[in-house]
Short mmCIF file of C-alpha atoms and ligand atoms in Angstrom, two decimals:
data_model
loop_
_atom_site.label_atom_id
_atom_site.label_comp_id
_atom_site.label_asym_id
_atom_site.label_seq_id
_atom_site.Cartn_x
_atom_site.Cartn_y
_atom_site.Cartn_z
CA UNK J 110 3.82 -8.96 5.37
CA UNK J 111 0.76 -7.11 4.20
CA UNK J 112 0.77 -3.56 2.10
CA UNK J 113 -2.14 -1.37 2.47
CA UNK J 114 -3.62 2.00 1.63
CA UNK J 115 -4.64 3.08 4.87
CA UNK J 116 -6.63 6.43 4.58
CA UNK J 117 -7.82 6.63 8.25
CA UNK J 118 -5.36 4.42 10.17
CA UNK J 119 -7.80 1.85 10.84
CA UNK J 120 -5.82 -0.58 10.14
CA UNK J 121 -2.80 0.17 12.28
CA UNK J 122 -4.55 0.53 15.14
CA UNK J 123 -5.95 -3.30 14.22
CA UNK J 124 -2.44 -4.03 13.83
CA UNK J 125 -0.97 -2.45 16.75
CA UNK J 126 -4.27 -4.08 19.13
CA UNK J 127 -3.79 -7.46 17.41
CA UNK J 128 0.29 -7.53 18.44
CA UNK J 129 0.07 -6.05 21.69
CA UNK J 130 3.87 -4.99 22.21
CA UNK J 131 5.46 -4.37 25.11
CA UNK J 132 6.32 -0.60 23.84
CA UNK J 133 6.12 1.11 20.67
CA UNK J 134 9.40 2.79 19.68
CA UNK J 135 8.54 5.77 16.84
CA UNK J 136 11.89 6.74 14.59
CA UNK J 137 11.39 10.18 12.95
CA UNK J 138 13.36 12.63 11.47
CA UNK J 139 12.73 16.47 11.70
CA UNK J 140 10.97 16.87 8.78
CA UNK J 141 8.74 13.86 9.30
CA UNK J 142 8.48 14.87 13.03
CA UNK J 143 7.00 18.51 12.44
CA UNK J 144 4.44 17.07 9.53
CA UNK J 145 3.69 13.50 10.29
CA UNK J 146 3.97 12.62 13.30
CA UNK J 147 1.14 15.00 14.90
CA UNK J 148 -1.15 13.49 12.19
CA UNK J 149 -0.31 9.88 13.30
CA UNK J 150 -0.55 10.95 17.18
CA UNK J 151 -3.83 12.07 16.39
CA UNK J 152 -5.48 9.21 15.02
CA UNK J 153 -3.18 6.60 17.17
CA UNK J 154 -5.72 4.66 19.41
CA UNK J 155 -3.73 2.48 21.75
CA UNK J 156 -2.80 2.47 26.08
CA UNK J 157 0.61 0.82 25.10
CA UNK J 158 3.34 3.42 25.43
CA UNK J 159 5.51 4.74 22.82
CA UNK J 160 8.87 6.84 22.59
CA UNK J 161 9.59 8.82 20.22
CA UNK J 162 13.25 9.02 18.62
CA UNK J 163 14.29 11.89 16.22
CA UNK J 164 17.59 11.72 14.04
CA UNK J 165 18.52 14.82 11.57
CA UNK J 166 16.77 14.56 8.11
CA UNK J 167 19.44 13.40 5.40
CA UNK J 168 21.26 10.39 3.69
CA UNK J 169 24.19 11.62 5.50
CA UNK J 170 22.40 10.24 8.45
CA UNK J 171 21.93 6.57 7.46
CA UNK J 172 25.30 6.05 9.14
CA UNK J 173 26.40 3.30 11.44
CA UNK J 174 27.62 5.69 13.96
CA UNK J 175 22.98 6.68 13.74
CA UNK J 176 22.66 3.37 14.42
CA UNK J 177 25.26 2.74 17.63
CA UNK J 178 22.96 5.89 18.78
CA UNK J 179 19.48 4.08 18.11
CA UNK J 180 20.93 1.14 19.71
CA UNK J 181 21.99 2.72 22.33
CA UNK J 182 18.54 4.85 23.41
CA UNK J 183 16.69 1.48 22.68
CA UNK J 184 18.90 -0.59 25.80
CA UNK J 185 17.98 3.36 27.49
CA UNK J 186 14.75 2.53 27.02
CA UNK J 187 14.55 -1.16 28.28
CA UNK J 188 13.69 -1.88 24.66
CA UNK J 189 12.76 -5.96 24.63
CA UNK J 190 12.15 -8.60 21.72
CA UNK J 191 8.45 -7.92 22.24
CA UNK J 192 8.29 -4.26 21.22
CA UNK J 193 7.23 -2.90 17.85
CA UNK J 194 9.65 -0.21 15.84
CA UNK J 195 7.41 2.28 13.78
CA UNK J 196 9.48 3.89 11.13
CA UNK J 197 7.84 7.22 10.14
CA UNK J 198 9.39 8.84 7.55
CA UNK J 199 11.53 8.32 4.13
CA UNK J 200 13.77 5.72 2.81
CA UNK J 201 16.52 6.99 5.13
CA UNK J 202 14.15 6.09 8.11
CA UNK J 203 12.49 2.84 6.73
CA UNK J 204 16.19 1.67 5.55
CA UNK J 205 17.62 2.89 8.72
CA UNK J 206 15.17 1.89 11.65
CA UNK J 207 14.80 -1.30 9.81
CA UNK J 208 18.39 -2.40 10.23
CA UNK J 209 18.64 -1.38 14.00
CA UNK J 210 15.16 -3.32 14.45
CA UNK J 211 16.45 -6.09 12.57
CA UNK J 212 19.69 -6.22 14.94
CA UNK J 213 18.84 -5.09 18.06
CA UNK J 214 18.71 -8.26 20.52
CA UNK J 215 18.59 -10.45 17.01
CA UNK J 216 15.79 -8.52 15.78
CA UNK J 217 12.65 -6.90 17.00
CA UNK J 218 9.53 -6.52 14.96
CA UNK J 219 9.10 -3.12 13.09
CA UNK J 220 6.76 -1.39 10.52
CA UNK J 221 6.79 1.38 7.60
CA UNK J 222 4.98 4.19 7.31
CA UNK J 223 6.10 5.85 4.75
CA UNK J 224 5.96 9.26 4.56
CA UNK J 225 7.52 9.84 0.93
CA UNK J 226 6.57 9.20 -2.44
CA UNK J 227 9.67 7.37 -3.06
CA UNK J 228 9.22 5.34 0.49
CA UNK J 229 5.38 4.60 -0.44
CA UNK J 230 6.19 2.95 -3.90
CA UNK J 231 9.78 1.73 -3.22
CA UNK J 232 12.15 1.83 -0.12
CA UNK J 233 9.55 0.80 2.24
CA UNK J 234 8.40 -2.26 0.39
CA UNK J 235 10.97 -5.68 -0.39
CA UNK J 236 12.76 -6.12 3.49
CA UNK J 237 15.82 -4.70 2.12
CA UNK J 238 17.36 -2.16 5.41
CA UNK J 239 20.39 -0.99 5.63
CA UNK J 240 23.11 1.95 6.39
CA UNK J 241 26.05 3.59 3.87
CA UNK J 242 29.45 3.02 5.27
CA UNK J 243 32.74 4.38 3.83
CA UNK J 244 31.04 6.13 0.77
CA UNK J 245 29.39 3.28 -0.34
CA UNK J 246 25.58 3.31 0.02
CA UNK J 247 23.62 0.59 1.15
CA UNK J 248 26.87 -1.89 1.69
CA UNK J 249 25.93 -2.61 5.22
CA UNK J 250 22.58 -4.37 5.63
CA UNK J 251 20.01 -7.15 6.43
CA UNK J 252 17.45 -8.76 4.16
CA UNK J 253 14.40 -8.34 6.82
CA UNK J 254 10.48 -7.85 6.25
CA UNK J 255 8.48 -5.61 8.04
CA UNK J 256 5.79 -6.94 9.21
CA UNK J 257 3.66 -4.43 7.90
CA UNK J 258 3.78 -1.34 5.59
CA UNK J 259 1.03 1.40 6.40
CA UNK J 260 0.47 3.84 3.39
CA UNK J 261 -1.09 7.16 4.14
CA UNK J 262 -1.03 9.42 1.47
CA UNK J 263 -1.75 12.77 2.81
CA UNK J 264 1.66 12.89 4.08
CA UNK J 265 2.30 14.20 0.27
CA UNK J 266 0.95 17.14 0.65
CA UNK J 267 3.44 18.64 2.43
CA UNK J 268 6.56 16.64 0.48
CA UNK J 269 8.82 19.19 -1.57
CA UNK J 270 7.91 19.37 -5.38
CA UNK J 271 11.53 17.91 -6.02
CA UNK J 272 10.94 14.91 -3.53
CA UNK J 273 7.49 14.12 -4.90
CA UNK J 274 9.22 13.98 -8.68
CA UNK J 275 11.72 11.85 -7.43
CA UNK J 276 9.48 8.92 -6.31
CA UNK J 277 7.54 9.70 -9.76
CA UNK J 278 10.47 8.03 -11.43
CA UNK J 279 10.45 4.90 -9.84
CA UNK J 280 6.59 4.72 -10.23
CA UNK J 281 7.25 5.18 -14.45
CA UNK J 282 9.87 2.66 -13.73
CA UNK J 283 7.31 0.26 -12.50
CA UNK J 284 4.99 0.85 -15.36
CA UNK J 285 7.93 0.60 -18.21
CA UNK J 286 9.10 -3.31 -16.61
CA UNK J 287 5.68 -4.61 -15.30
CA UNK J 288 2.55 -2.44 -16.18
CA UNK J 289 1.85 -0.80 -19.72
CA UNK J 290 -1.62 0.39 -18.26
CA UNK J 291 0.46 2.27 -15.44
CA UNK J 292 3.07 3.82 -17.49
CA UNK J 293 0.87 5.35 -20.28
CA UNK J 294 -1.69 6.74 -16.93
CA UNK J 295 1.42 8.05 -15.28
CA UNK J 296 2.11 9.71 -18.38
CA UNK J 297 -0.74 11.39 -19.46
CA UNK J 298 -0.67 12.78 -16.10
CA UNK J 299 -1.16 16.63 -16.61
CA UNK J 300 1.00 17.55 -13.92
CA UNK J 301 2.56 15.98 -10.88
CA UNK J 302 0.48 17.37 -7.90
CA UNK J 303 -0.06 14.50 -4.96
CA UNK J 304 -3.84 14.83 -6.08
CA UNK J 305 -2.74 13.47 -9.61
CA UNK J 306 -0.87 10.81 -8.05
CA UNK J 307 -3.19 9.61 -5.38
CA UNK J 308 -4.94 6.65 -7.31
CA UNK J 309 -2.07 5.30 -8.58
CA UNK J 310 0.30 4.49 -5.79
CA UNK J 311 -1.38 1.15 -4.96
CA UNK J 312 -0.66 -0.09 -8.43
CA UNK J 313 2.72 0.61 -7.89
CA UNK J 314 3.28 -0.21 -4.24
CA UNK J 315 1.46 -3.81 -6.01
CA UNK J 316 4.26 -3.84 -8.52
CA UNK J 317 7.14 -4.16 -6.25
CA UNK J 318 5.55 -6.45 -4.04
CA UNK J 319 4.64 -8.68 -6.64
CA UNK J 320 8.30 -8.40 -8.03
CA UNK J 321 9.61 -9.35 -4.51
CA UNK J 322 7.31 -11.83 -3.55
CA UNK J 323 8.90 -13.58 -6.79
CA UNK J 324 12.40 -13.71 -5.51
CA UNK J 325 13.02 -12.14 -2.83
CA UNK J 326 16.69 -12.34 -2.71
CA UNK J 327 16.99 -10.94 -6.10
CA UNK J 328 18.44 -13.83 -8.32
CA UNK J 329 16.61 -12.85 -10.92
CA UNK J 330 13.48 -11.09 -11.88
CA UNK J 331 13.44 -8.59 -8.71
CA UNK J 332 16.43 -6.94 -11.10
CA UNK J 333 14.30 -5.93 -13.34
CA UNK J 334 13.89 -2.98 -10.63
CA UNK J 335 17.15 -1.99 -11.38
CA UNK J 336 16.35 -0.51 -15.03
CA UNK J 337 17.34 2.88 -14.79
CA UNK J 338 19.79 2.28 -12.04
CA UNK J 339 22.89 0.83 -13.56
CA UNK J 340 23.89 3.90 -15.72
CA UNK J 341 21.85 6.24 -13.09
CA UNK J 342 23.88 5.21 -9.90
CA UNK J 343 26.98 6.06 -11.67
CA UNK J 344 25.78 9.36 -12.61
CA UNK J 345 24.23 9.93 -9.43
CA UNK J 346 27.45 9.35 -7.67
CA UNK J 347 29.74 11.38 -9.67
CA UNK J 348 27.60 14.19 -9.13
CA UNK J 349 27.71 13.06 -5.58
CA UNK J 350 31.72 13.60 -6.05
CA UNK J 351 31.44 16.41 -7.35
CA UNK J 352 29.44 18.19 -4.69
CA UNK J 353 26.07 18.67 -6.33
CA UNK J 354 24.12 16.23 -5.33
CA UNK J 355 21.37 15.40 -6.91
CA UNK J 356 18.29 13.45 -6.56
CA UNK J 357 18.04 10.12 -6.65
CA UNK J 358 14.76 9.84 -8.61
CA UNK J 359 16.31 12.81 -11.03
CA UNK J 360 19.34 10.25 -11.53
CA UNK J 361 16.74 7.31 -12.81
CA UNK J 362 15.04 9.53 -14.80
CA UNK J 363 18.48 9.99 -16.66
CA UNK J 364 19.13 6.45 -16.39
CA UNK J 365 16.04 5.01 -17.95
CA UNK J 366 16.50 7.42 -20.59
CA UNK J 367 19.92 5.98 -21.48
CA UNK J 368 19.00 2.64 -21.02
CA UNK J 369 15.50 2.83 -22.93
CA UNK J 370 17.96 4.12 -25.55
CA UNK J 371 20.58 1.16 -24.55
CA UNK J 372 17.55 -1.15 -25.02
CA UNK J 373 16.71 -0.07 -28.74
CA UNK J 374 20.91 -0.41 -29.56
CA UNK J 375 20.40 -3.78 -28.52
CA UNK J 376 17.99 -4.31 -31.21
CA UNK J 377 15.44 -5.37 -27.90
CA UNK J 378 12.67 -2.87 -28.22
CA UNK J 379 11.28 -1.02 -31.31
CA UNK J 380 11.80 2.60 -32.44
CA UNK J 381 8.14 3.82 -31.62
CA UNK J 382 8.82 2.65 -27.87
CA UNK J 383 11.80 3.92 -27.45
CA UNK J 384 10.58 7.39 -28.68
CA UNK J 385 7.20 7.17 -26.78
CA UNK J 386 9.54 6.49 -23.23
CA UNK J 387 11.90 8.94 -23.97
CA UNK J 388 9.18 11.73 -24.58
CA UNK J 389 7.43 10.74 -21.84
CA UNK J 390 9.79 11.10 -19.02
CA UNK J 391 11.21 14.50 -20.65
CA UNK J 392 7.62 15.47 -20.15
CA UNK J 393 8.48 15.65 -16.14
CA UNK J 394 12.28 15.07 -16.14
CA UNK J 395 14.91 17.78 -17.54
CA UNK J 396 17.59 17.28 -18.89
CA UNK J 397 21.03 17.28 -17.11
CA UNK J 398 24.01 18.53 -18.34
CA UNK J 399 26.48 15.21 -17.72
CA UNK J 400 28.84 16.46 -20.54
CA UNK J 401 31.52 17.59 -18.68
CA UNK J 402 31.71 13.75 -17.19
CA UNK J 403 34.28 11.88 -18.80
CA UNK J 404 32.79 8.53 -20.50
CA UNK J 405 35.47 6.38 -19.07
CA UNK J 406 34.53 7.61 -15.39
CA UNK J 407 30.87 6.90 -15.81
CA UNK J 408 31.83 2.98 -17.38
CA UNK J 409 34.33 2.59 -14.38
CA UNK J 410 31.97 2.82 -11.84
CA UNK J 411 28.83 1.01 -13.09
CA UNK J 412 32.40 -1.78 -13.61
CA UNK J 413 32.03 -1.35 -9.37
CA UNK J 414 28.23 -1.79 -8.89
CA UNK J 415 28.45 -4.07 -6.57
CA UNK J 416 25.68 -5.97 -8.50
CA UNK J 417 28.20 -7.14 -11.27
CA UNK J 418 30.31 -10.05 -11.25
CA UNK J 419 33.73 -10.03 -13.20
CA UNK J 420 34.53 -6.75 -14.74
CA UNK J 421 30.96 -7.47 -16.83
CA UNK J 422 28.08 -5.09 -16.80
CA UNK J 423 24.81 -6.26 -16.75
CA UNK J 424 21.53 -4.39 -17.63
CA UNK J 425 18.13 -4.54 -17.43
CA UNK J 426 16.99 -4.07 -20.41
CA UNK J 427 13.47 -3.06 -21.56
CA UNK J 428 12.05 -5.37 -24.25
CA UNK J 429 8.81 -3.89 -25.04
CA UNK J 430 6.75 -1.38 -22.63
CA UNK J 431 5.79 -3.75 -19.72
CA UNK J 432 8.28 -6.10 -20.25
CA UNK J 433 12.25 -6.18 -18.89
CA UNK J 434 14.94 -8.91 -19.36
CA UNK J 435 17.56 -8.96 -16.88
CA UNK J 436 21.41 -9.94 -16.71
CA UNK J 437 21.63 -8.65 -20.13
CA UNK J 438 25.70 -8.12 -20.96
CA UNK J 439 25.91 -5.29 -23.82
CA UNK J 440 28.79 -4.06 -26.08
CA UNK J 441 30.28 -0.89 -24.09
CA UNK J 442 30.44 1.19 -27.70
CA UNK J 443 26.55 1.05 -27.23
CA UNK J 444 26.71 2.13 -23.25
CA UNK J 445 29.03 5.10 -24.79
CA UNK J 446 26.68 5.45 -27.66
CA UNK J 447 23.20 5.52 -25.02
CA UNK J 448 25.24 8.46 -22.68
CA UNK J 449 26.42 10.55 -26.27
CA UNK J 450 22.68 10.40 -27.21
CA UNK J 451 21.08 11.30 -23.40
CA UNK J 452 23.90 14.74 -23.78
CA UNK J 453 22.59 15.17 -27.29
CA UNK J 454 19.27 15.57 -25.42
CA UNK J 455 20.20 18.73 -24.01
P1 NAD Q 64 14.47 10.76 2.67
O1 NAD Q 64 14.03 9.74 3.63
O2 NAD Q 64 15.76 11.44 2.94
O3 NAD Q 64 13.32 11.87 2.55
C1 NAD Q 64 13.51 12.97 1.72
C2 NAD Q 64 13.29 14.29 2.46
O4 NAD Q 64 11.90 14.49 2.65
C3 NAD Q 64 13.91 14.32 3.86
O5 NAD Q 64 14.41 15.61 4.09
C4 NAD Q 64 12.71 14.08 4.78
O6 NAD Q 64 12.90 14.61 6.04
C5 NAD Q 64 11.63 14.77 4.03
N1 NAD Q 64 10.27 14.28 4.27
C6 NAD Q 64 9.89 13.00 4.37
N2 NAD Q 64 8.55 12.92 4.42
C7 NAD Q 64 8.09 14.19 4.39
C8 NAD Q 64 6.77 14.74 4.38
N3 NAD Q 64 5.69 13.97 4.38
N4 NAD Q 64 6.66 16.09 4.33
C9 NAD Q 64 7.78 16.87 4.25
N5 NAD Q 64 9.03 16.40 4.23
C10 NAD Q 64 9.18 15.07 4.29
O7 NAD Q 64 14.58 10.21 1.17
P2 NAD Q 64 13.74 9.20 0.27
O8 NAD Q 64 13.87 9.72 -1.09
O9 NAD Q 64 12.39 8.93 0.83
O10 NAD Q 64 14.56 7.84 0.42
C11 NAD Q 64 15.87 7.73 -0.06
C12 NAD Q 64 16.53 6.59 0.65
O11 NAD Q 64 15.81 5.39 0.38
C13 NAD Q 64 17.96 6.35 0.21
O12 NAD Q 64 18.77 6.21 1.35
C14 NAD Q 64 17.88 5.04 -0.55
O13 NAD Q 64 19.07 4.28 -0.45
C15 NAD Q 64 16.73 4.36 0.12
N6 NAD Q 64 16.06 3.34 -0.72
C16 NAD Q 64 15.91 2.11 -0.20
C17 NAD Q 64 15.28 1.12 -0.94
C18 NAD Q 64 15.07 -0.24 -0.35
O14 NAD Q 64 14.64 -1.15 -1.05
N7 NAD Q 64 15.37 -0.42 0.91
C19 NAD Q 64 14.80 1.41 -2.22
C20 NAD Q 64 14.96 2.69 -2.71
C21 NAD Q 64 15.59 3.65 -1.95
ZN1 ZN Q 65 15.73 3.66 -7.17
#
C-alpha cells in the first residue's frame, strides 16, 4: 500500500497505467461528484473505461441496503476481479466502496482518494471498510488495504468550515499520541483555512500509517488512535439520540479534552501539559453544553464500546505530549470527575 501527496495526479495515472484493469468503477457522492470529480476527469489520462456511481452524501448512507445497490450495478456492469474501484470522496465513501470492493466476487482491488480532511489524515488510511447496521456504526466490516491512497489537497477548498475542523481534531490527535513537533505546529496555527493546513497533512497521513503498519489488527499500539474516542463516541452518540447530531471531529475534540484531563487524574501526565492541551484545542474547539446528559448514560455506553471486554473500560491515556499508553483501566469517580470538569469548561 503506498500513501502519497499527489498534487498533479501523476502518480495515479502511473498507478492506473501500471495495473491496467479491465474497468475503472468511480464511487461518488453528490457533493464529491459536483466538486471533485470534474477535477479528477480532467487530469485522468487513461483509454480504460470507467463508470461512474453516485450514492446520496451522508452517514445515513453507509448502509447495507447502499451496498446490495453497489453490488448490484457492479454485476450491471459486468464488473470482474480485474477491475479497479476508485473511491472519491469522504470516509462514508472510502469506508463504504471499500467494503463492497472488498466483497464483491471475494474482493476486487480499490483505491482512496480522499476528498476530506478527515478522509486524507484518517478514514482513508489503515484498510479498515465497513457499513453501520442496526444503529451501530461500523459493526459490519472487513479489515482490507487499498492498494493505494491518492491525496490531493485542493479538494479542501471547497470542504465546509465545519468539515475541515472536524478532520483538524484527529490531526491534533495525531500530534498529542505520536508527534510533539505536530501538535505544537497545529497549534500555533492562526486559523484553520486549507492554506494553513496544507503542509501538514503528510505528517499526519505518516502518523497513522506508521501506527498501522505496527499492528494492523489493532492489538495494541494502533489504540492509541482511539484517545479522544472512548468518552467522545459516547457523547457523540447521545447527541446522535437525541437528534442533534453533531460532528464527529467536534465529539473528539470534547473527548480529548476529558481524557487529557482523565490522563492528569491518573497521575500520567503533568499539570503544565494538561493545561497547554486543553488551551490548545479550546483555541479551535467550543465548548458543548453536555450538562443536561446524565453521567450514568454517558458511562453506560462507553460500558458498550464494542472495544471493551468485560464490563471494564479501557483508555488511552496520554502520558506526556507525544506519548499514549493504551488498555489503561481507570477508577470511574475520575471518568465522572474528567466529564464534571469538561461542563465546568463552559
Ligand atoms: P463524509 O464522507 O460524510 O463527508 C462529509 C461531507 O463532506 C459529505 O457531505 C460529503 O459529501 C462532503 N464532501 C466531501 N468532500 C468534499 C469536498 N471536497 N468539497 C465539498 N464537500 C465535500 O464524512 P467524513 O467526515 O469524511 O467521514 C466520516 C466517516 O468516516 C464516518 O462514517 C466514519 O465512521 C468514517 N471513518 C472511518 C475510519 C476508518 O478507519 N475506516 C476512520 C475514521 C472515520
Ligand atoms: Zn475519529
Amino acid at each position: 500500500m503506498i500513501s502519497v501527496l499527489d498534487k498533479n495526479f501523476t502518480q495515479l495515472n502511473t498507478f492506473i497505467q501500471q495495473l491496467n484493469p479491465t474497468q475503472l468503477l468511480i464511487l461518488v457522492d453528490e457533493n464529491t461528484h459536483e466538486f471533485c470529480l470534474p477535477i479528477l476527469l480532467g487530469n485522468l489520462e487513461t483509454e480504460i473505461p470507467f463508470e461512474i456511481i453516485e450514492i446520496e452524501a451522508g452517514e445515513e448512507m453507509k448502509t447495507l441496503e447502499t451496498a446490495a445497490q453497489l453490488w448490484e450495478i457492479m454485476t450491471e456492469f459486468n464488473t470482474d476481479r480485474k477491475a479497479l474501484m476508485i473511491n472519491l470522496g469522504g470516509g462514508v465513501i472510502t469506508d463504504m466502496g471499500g467494503f463492497v470492493a472488498s466483497t464483491y466476487k471475494r474482493g476486487i482491488k480499490f483505491i482512496n482518494i480522499p476528498t476530506t480532511l478527515l478522509g486524507m489524515c484518517d478514514a482513508s488510511i489503515g484498510g479498515k471498510t465497513g457499513i453501520d447496521h442496526q444503529y451501530l456504526k461500523n459493526i459490519i466490516g472487513t479489515f482490507a488495504e487499498s492498494e493505494a491512497i491518492f491525496v490531493f489537497p485542493e479538494f479542501l477548498q471547497t470542504l465546509p468550515f465545519a468539515q475541515l475542523r472536524s478532520g483538524f481534531a484527529e490531526m491534533l490527535k495525531h500530534g498529542l499520541i505520536a508527534d510533539k513537533k505536530h501538535w505544537q505546529e497545529l497549534k500555533n496555527l492562526p486559523e484553520l483555512q486549507p492554506e494553513n493546513i496544507f503542509p501538514f497533512i503528510e505528517t499526519s497521513m505518516k502518523i497513522k500509517e506508521n501506527v498501522v503498519q505496527q499492528d494492523f489488527r489493532e492489538e495494541n499500539i494502533r489504540k492509541t488512535l482511539n484517545f479522544g474516542h472512548t468518552i467522545g463516541h459516547a457523547v457523540e452518540s447521545l447527541f446522535l439520540r437525541n437528534n442533534m447530531p453533531i460532528l464527529h471531529g467536534d465529539a473528539v475534540a470534547l473527548g480529548m479534552i476529558c481524557e487529557t484531563q482523565l490522563s492528569f487524574l491518573q497521575n500520567l501526565i503533568s499539570a503544565a501539559e494538561t493545561e497547554e492541551i486543553i488551551s490548545g484545542i479550546q483555541k479551535f474547539f467550543p465548548i458543548l453544553s453536555i450538562a443536561h446528559f446524565n453521567d450514568n448514560e454517558i458511562m453506560a455506553l462507553m460500558r458498550n464500546d464494542k472495544k471493551n471486554a468485560a464490563g471494564m473500560i479501557n483508555f488511552s491515556l496520554l502520558r506526556s505530549i507525544g506519548k499514549c499508553d493504551f488498555d489503561v483501566s481507570v477508577l470511574p469517580e475520575n471518568i465522572v470527575s474528567a466529564i464534571d470538569f469538561y461542563e465546568n469548561l463552559g
